[in-house]
Short mmCIF file of C-alpha atoms and ligand atoms in Angstrom, two decimals:
data_model
loop_
_atom_site.label_atom_id
_atom_site.label_comp_id
_atom_site.label_asym_id
_atom_site.label_seq_id
_atom_site.Cartn_x
_atom_site.Cartn_y
_atom_site.Cartn_z
CA UNK Y 298 -12.51 -16.53 -27.93
CA UNK Y 299 -10.50 -13.58 -26.80
CA UNK Y 300 -8.64 -14.40 -23.56
CA UNK Y 301 -6.05 -11.63 -23.40
CA UNK Y 302 -6.09 -7.94 -24.36
CA UNK Y 303 -3.29 -5.47 -24.40
CA UNK Y 304 -4.29 -1.85 -23.90
CA UNK Y 305 -2.39 1.39 -23.48
CA UNK Y 306 -2.06 2.45 -19.92
CA UNK Y 307 -5.33 4.22 -19.27
CA UNK Y 308 -5.92 8.00 -18.62
CA UNK Y 309 -8.80 9.15 -16.38
CA UNK Y 310 -9.69 12.73 -17.25
CA UNK Y 311 -11.96 13.16 -14.34
CA UNK Y 312 -11.54 11.66 -10.91
CA UNK Y 313 -12.08 12.58 -7.27
CA UNK Y 314 -9.27 11.70 -4.89
CA UNK Y 315 -10.59 13.70 -1.86
CA UNK Y 316 -8.35 14.83 1.05
CA UNK Y 317 -7.18 13.94 4.51
CA UNK Y 318 -6.96 10.22 5.59
CA UNK Y 319 -8.95 8.93 2.54
CA UNK Y 320 -6.70 10.45 -0.07
CA UNK Y 321 -3.85 7.92 0.14
CA UNK Y 322 -6.10 4.91 -0.35
CA UNK Y 323 -8.12 6.49 -3.22
CA UNK Y 324 -4.82 7.61 -4.90
CA UNK Y 325 -3.22 4.22 -4.68
CA UNK Y 326 -6.35 2.55 -6.00
CA UNK Y 327 -6.45 5.00 -8.84
CA UNK Y 328 -2.79 4.28 -9.66
CA UNK Y 329 -3.48 0.51 -9.92
CA UNK Y 330 -5.81 1.25 -12.82
CA UNK Y 331 -4.58 4.41 -14.46
CA UNK Y 332 -1.24 5.88 -15.48
CA UNK Y 333 -2.52 9.45 -15.51
CA UNK Y 334 -5.43 11.20 -13.87
CA UNK Y 335 -7.02 14.62 -13.81
CA UNK Y 336 -8.00 15.32 -10.18
CA UNK Y 337 -11.08 17.41 -9.47
CA UNK Y 338 -10.79 20.38 -7.02
CA UNK Y 339 -13.95 19.98 -4.88
CA UNK Y 340 -11.87 18.97 -1.95
CA UNK Y 341 -12.34 20.44 1.56
CA UNK Y 342 -10.77 23.00 1.46
CA UNK Y 343 -11.00 23.46 -2.41
CA UNK Y 344 -8.00 23.67 -4.72
CA UNK Y 345 -8.20 27.35 -5.54
CA UNK Y 346 -4.51 28.59 -5.55
CA UNK Y 347 -1.10 27.64 -6.72
CA UNK Y 348 -0.16 26.81 -3.08
CA UNK Y 349 -3.14 24.54 -2.77
CA UNK Y 350 -2.47 22.80 -6.11
CA UNK Y 351 1.19 22.29 -5.25
CA UNK Y 352 0.34 20.82 -1.79
CA UNK Y 353 -2.39 18.58 -3.30
CA UNK Y 354 -0.08 17.14 -5.83
CA UNK Y 355 2.53 16.46 -3.25
CA UNK Y 356 0.07 14.57 -1.08
CA UNK Y 357 -1.20 12.49 -4.05
CA UNK Y 358 2.34 11.58 -5.10
CA UNK Y 359 3.35 10.68 -1.62
CA UNK Y 360 0.73 7.90 -1.81
CA UNK Y 361 1.09 7.12 -5.51
CA UNK Y 362 4.55 8.11 -6.67
CA UNK Y 363 4.12 6.64 -10.19
CA UNK Y 364 0.87 8.35 -10.99
CA UNK Y 365 0.96 11.11 -13.49
CA UNK Y 366 -1.18 13.84 -11.81
CA UNK Y 367 -2.85 16.68 -13.66
CA UNK Y 368 -4.80 19.12 -11.66
CA UNK Y 369 -7.86 21.39 -11.86
CA UNK Y 370 -8.82 24.46 -9.82
CA UNK Y 371 -12.23 25.48 -8.67
CA UNK Y 372 -13.80 28.40 -10.40
CA UNK Y 373 -15.60 29.78 -7.34
CA UNK Y 374 -14.59 33.46 -7.93
CA UNK Y 375 -12.67 35.55 -10.43
CA UNK Y 376 -8.85 35.08 -10.56
CA UNK Y 377 -6.02 37.30 -11.82
CA UNK Y 378 -3.84 36.36 -14.79
CA UNK Y 379 -0.95 36.01 -12.40
CA UNK Y 380 -2.83 33.54 -10.18
CA UNK Y 381 -3.67 31.49 -13.20
CA UNK Y 382 -0.12 31.45 -14.46
CA UNK Y 383 1.14 30.26 -11.03
CA UNK Y 384 -1.40 27.50 -11.01
CA UNK Y 385 -0.41 26.50 -14.58
CA UNK Y 386 3.20 26.25 -13.37
CA UNK Y 387 2.07 23.83 -10.64
CA UNK Y 388 0.43 21.28 -12.90
CA UNK Y 389 -3.04 22.87 -13.30
CA UNK Y 390 -4.44 22.21 -16.85
CA UNK Y 391 -8.13 22.97 -16.29
CA UNK Y 392 -10.58 25.25 -14.49
CA UNK Y 393 -13.59 23.44 -13.06
CA UNK Y 394 -16.91 25.19 -13.04
CA UNK Y 395 -19.62 24.00 -10.56
CA UNK Y 396 -22.95 25.78 -10.59
CA UNK Y 397 -24.13 26.66 -7.08
CA UNK Y 398 -25.40 23.73 -5.08
CA UNK Y 399 -25.68 21.06 -7.79
CA UNK Y 400 -23.44 18.40 -6.33
CA UNK Y 401 -20.93 17.41 -3.62
CA UNK Y 402 -19.13 20.51 -2.19
CA UNK Y 403 -20.66 23.03 -4.55
CA UNK Y 404 -22.04 25.45 -1.92
CA UNK Y 405 -19.35 27.87 -3.15
CA UNK Y 406 -20.38 27.24 -6.71
CA UNK Y 407 -21.17 30.12 -9.15
CA UNK Y 408 -24.83 31.42 -9.52
CA UNK Y 409 -24.42 33.09 -12.86
CA UNK Y 410 -21.72 31.86 -15.21
CA UNK Y 411 -21.46 35.35 -16.75
CA UNK Y 412 -20.11 36.53 -13.26
CA UNK Y 413 -16.86 34.70 -14.03
CA UNK Y 414 -16.44 35.77 -17.67
CA UNK Y 415 -13.35 37.84 -16.82
CA UNK Y 416 -11.70 34.68 -15.64
CA UNK Y 417 -12.98 32.63 -18.56
CA UNK Y 418 -11.38 35.22 -20.87
CA UNK Y 419 -8.05 34.63 -19.17
CA UNK Y 420 -8.55 30.89 -19.33
CA UNK Y 421 -8.98 31.14 -23.10
CA UNK Y 422 -5.96 33.32 -23.36
CA UNK Y 423 -3.72 31.01 -21.35
CA UNK Y 424 -5.07 28.01 -23.22
CA UNK Y 425 -6.23 26.26 -20.12
CA UNK Y 426 -9.25 23.95 -20.45
CA UNK Y 427 -12.72 24.96 -19.06
CA UNK Y 428 -14.21 21.85 -17.44
CA UNK Y 429 -18.01 22.12 -16.90
CA UNK Y 430 -20.30 20.47 -14.44
CA UNK Y 431 -23.15 21.14 -16.86
CA UNK Y 432 -26.37 21.21 -14.73
CA UNK Y 433 -28.82 24.04 -14.37
CA UNK Y 434 -29.56 24.02 -10.57
CA UNK Y 435 -33.19 25.05 -10.61
CA UNK Y 436 -34.42 22.78 -13.41
CA UNK Y 437 -36.17 19.44 -12.78
CA UNK Y 438 -33.52 16.90 -11.69
CA UNK Y 439 -33.62 14.80 -14.96
CA UNK Y 440 -33.56 17.88 -17.11
CA UNK Y 441 -30.74 19.73 -15.47
CA UNK Y 442 -28.14 18.89 -18.05
CA UNK Y 443 -30.46 19.57 -21.02
CA UNK Y 444 -31.29 22.99 -19.48
CA UNK Y 445 -27.69 23.81 -19.14
CA UNK Y 446 -26.84 23.38 -22.85
CA UNK Y 447 -27.92 26.97 -23.61
CA UNK Y 448 -24.93 28.12 -21.47
CA UNK Y 449 -22.61 25.82 -23.29
CA UNK Y 450 -23.66 27.01 -26.74
CA UNK Y 451 -23.24 30.66 -25.54
CA UNK Y 452 -19.77 29.97 -24.20
CA UNK Y 453 -18.74 28.34 -27.48
CA UNK Y 454 -19.84 31.44 -29.41
CA UNK Y 455 -18.38 33.99 -27.06
CA UNK Y 456 -15.05 32.27 -26.53
CA UNK Y 457 -14.33 30.63 -29.92
CA UNK Y 458 -10.74 29.45 -29.04
CA UNK Y 459 -11.65 28.17 -25.53
CA UNK Y 460 -11.29 24.33 -25.03
CA UNK Y 461 -14.31 23.17 -23.10
CA UNK Y 462 -15.16 19.80 -21.69
CA UNK Y 463 -18.71 19.04 -20.72
CA UNK Y 464 -18.00 16.48 -18.01
CA UNK Y 465 -20.00 13.27 -17.51
CA UNK Y 466 -22.32 13.72 -20.37
CA UNK Y 467 -25.57 11.94 -19.53
CA UNK Y 468 -28.30 12.88 -22.01
CA UNK Y 469 -29.16 12.37 -25.61
CA UNK Y 470 -29.49 16.16 -26.11
CA UNK Y 471 -26.11 16.84 -24.68
CA UNK Y 472 -24.42 14.23 -26.87
CA UNK Y 473 -26.03 15.77 -29.96
CA UNK Y 474 -25.07 19.28 -28.87
CA UNK Y 475 -21.42 18.36 -28.35
CA UNK Y 476 -21.19 16.44 -31.63
CA UNK Y 477 -22.51 19.54 -33.43
CA UNK Y 478 -20.24 22.16 -31.81
CA UNK Y 479 -16.69 22.90 -33.10
CA UNK Y 480 -13.67 20.67 -32.41
CA UNK Y 481 -12.61 22.61 -29.37
CA UNK Y 482 -15.73 21.40 -27.48
CA UNK Y 483 -15.61 17.79 -26.08
CA UNK Y 484 -17.21 15.69 -23.38
CA UNK Y 485 -16.16 13.06 -20.94
CA UNK Y 486 -18.10 9.88 -20.48
CA UNK Y 487 -18.22 7.89 -17.28
CA UNK Y 488 -18.53 4.15 -16.83
CA UNK Y 489 -21.67 4.50 -14.80
CA UNK Y 490 -23.57 6.57 -17.36
CA UNK Y 491 -22.83 3.84 -19.88
CA UNK Y 492 -24.42 1.15 -17.80
CA UNK Y 493 -27.01 2.69 -15.47
CA UNK Y 494 -30.41 4.35 -15.84
CA UNK Y 495 -32.55 5.93 -13.15
CA UNK Y 496 -34.14 2.51 -12.69
CA UNK Y 497 -30.81 1.38 -11.23
CA UNK Y 498 -31.15 4.10 -8.59
CA UNK Y 499 -34.86 4.07 -7.64
CA UNK Y 500 -36.60 1.70 -10.04
CA UNK Y 501 -37.05 -1.30 -7.87
CA UNK Y 502 -35.60 -0.43 -4.44
CA UNK Y 503 -33.53 2.53 -3.41
CA UNK Y 504 -29.90 1.94 -4.30
CA UNK Y 505 -28.00 4.71 -2.80
CA UNK Y 506 -24.77 3.41 -4.22
CA UNK Y 507 -25.86 4.39 -7.70
CA UNK Y 508 -26.85 7.89 -6.71
CA UNK Y 509 -24.77 10.45 -8.51
CA UNK Y 510 -24.87 13.75 -10.34
CA UNK Y 511 -25.86 14.03 -13.00
CA UNK Y 512 -28.45 11.30 -12.29
CA UNK Y 513 -28.39 8.34 -14.51
CA UNK Y 514 -31.20 9.18 -16.84
CA UNK Y 515 -33.59 7.32 -19.19
CA UNK Y 516 -32.80 4.28 -21.43
CA UNK Y 517 -32.88 6.57 -24.42
CA UNK Y 518 -30.30 8.89 -22.80
CA UNK Y 519 -28.07 6.00 -21.80
CA UNK Y 520 -28.31 4.60 -25.40
CA UNK Y 521 -27.10 8.03 -26.79
CA UNK Y 522 -24.15 8.05 -24.35
CA UNK Y 523 -23.22 4.47 -25.37
CA UNK Y 524 -23.40 5.35 -29.04
CA UNK Y 525 -21.06 8.33 -28.39
CA UNK Y 526 -18.55 6.15 -26.60
CA UNK Y 527 -18.64 3.48 -29.28
CA UNK Y 528 -18.56 5.97 -32.12
CA UNK Y 529 -14.87 6.66 -32.46
CA UNK Y 530 -15.56 10.32 -32.44
CA UNK Y 531 -12.54 11.97 -30.84
CA UNK Y 532 -14.80 14.50 -28.96
CA UNK Y 533 -15.71 11.70 -26.54
CA UNK Y 534 -13.23 10.21 -24.04
CA UNK Y 535 -13.10 8.64 -20.56
CA UNK Y 536 -13.47 10.56 -17.37
CA UNK Y 537 -14.77 8.20 -14.79
CA UNK Y 538 -16.00 10.80 -12.30
CA UNK Y 539 -14.97 8.12 -9.72
CA UNK Y 540 -16.33 9.84 -6.58
CA UNK Y 541 -15.78 7.75 -3.48
CA UNK Y 542 -17.80 8.53 -0.24
CA UNK Y 543 -17.66 6.27 2.82
CA UNK Y 544 -20.46 3.79 3.11
CA UNK Y 545 -21.76 5.79 6.12
CA UNK Y 546 -21.98 9.01 4.11
CA UNK Y 547 -23.85 7.24 1.27
CA UNK Y 548 -26.31 5.24 3.25
CA UNK Y 549 -27.88 7.75 5.58
CA UNK Y 550 -30.37 10.60 5.52
CA UNK Y 551 -29.11 13.10 3.00
CA UNK Y 552 -26.74 10.53 1.38
CA UNK Y 553 -23.99 11.90 -0.80
CA UNK Y 554 -23.95 11.82 -4.53
CA UNK Y 555 -21.03 9.90 -6.24
CA UNK Y 556 -19.99 6.48 -7.48
CA UNK Y 557 -16.75 4.82 -6.66
CA UNK Y 558 -15.81 3.39 -10.06
CA UNK Y 559 -12.05 3.63 -10.17
CA UNK Y 560 -11.31 0.07 -9.07
CA UNK Y 561 -13.66 -1.54 -11.70
CA UNK Y 562 -13.77 1.03 -14.49
CA UNK Y 563 -11.43 -0.59 -17.02
CA UNK Y 564 -12.77 -4.13 -16.62
CA UNK Y 565 -16.30 -2.93 -17.08
CA UNK Y 566 -15.33 -0.93 -20.12
CA UNK Y 567 -13.63 -3.88 -21.74
CA UNK Y 568 -16.84 -5.86 -21.12
CA UNK Y 569 -19.04 -3.21 -22.63
CA UNK Y 570 -16.88 -2.56 -25.64
CA UNK Y 571 -16.57 -6.30 -26.21
CA UNK Y 572 -20.30 -6.73 -26.04
CA UNK Y 573 -20.76 -4.14 -28.86
CA UNK Y 574 -17.96 -5.59 -30.87
CA UNK Y 575 -16.00 -2.28 -30.57
CA UNK Y 576 -12.88 -3.39 -28.78
CA UNK Y 577 -10.79 -1.77 -31.47
CA UNK Y 578 -12.18 1.65 -30.37
CA UNK Y 579 -11.26 1.27 -26.70
CA UNK Y 580 -7.62 2.37 -26.84
CA UNK Y 581 -8.54 5.75 -28.18
CA UNK Y 582 -11.34 6.11 -25.71
CA UNK Y 583 -9.20 5.37 -22.71
CA UNK Y 584 -5.75 6.60 -23.76
CA UNK Y 585 -5.83 8.68 -26.97
CA UNK Y 586 -8.55 11.24 -27.49
CA UNK Y 587 -8.39 12.79 -24.06
CA UNK Y 588 -4.59 13.30 -24.24
CA UNK Y 589 -4.96 14.85 -27.71
CA UNK Y 590 -7.63 17.18 -26.48
CA UNK Y 591 -5.50 18.24 -23.49
CA UNK Y 592 -2.52 18.59 -25.83
CA UNK Y 593 -0.32 16.25 -23.94
CA UNK Y 594 1.57 13.19 -25.23
CA UNK Y 595 -0.31 9.93 -25.50
CA UNK Y 596 0.75 7.03 -23.18
CA UNK Y 597 3.27 4.75 -24.53
CA UNK Y 598 3.21 2.03 -21.88
CA UNK Y 599 0.94 -0.97 -22.36
CA UNK Y 600 -1.05 -3.06 -19.91
CA UNK Y 601 -2.32 -6.62 -20.26
CA UNK Y 602 -5.80 -7.74 -19.15
CA UNK Y 603 -6.89 -11.32 -18.92
CA UNK Y 604 -10.31 -12.83 -19.17
CA UNK Y 605 -10.74 -14.38 -15.63
CA UNK Y 606 -13.92 -13.99 -13.64
CA UNK Y 607 -13.59 -12.16 -10.34
CA UNK Y 608 -16.01 -10.86 -7.74
CA UNK Y 609 -16.06 -7.23 -6.95
CA UNK Y 610 -15.63 -6.81 -3.15
CA UNK Y 611 -18.61 -5.47 -1.19
CA UNK Y 612 -16.41 -2.58 0.06
CA UNK Y 613 -13.15 -1.19 -0.99
CA UNK Y 614 -11.28 1.59 0.95
CA UNK Y 615 -14.38 2.10 3.09
CA UNK Y 616 -16.66 2.73 0.17
CA UNK Y 617 -18.87 0.55 -1.94
CA UNK Y 618 -17.58 0.25 -5.47
CA UNK Y 619 -19.70 0.21 -8.60
CA UNK Y 620 -21.02 -3.34 -9.22
CA UNK Y 621 -20.09 -4.44 -5.62
CA UNK Y 622 -20.65 -8.20 -5.10
CA UNK Y 623 -21.09 -8.79 -8.92
CA UNK Y 624 -18.89 -10.89 -11.14
CA UNK Y 625 -16.80 -9.11 -13.79
CA UNK Y 626 -15.05 -10.88 -16.63
CA UNK Y 627 -11.74 -9.10 -17.09
CA UNK Y 628 -8.93 -8.26 -14.82
CA UNK Y 629 -5.34 -6.94 -15.00
O1 LIG V 892 -21.98 12.31 -8.27
C1 LIG V 892 -21.18 13.14 -8.20
N1 LIG V 892 -20.19 13.14 -7.17
N2 LIG V 892 -21.10 14.09 -9.10
C2 LIG V 892 -20.26 15.10 -9.04
O2 LIG V 892 -20.25 15.92 -9.90
C3 LIG V 892 -19.36 15.26 -7.81
C4 LIG V 892 -19.03 14.03 -7.17
C5 LIG V 892 -18.39 14.10 -5.88
O3 LIG V 892 -17.49 14.91 -5.69
O4 LIG V 892 -18.82 13.33 -4.98
ZN1 LIG V 893 -16.92 14.85 -10.68
#
């Protein structure tokens, strides 16, 4: 039986590191698990300028000096080419699109994607990546991603050279859509969408800790996401969407959406890939396809994991991690 596993140092192409007092803990925790991360811009205030990006990177590196930090900016308005170039110089590799009101800190999101087509034209020209929170705000909650796919198909036609990532893909229809679009269209897969369905949020009792956007969907959808992850198709790679909120902000009236998965992501992935007999495909999923898509060098460092059971703490950094209190099989 396999007792040791050597993997390339993982990349996380979608993580929330927040701001203020929480940032240092979340950044350190991310650096324990990942060599490189793409940090999302829905901080308060948002990352929406070169100055903000520069400052944010500085704060992350102060806490986690060895973390390779890639940045995104928030597409809440149109930007000039000069502004985009300045951001690009400061480590920004992607523009993050949030539709209005669909998730945490998206009150400044965009109502009509066509309103920001001028900026998308520049994003394509500068070869930045367009990163999409793909949910249609007014649709029924379990159909929001499916209803968004028409916008993705339209973007792909109108901007044929634009690299687009549909973040946290969560439905069978979206997996099929991504697989059928050209090679410049990819998707990230989270750990939680590989293991949860809506039953894990509201099926037996209300489990606020598993509440996130897009919602974990049906067993059929989860199966499609799993098959995409285990397919070896280079269009699908890891972006955890690890999104910590304090226990108080999760377990209250109007609790926040987001799952804190960074501390447990890789151990859970090893377990899931092992279960499916697909461990040979894990290196590319966590440290290959994403880097290739973003046109950056692959990681060369390696990390060793050992099979030793451990119990996930009930809280970490003031938040409840995914699978809190449960036993995992692998650790670093
Ligand atoms: O569940 C989520 N939480 N989904 C997102 O898209 C954002 C994230 C957050 O920032 O908390
Ligand atoms: Zn996110």
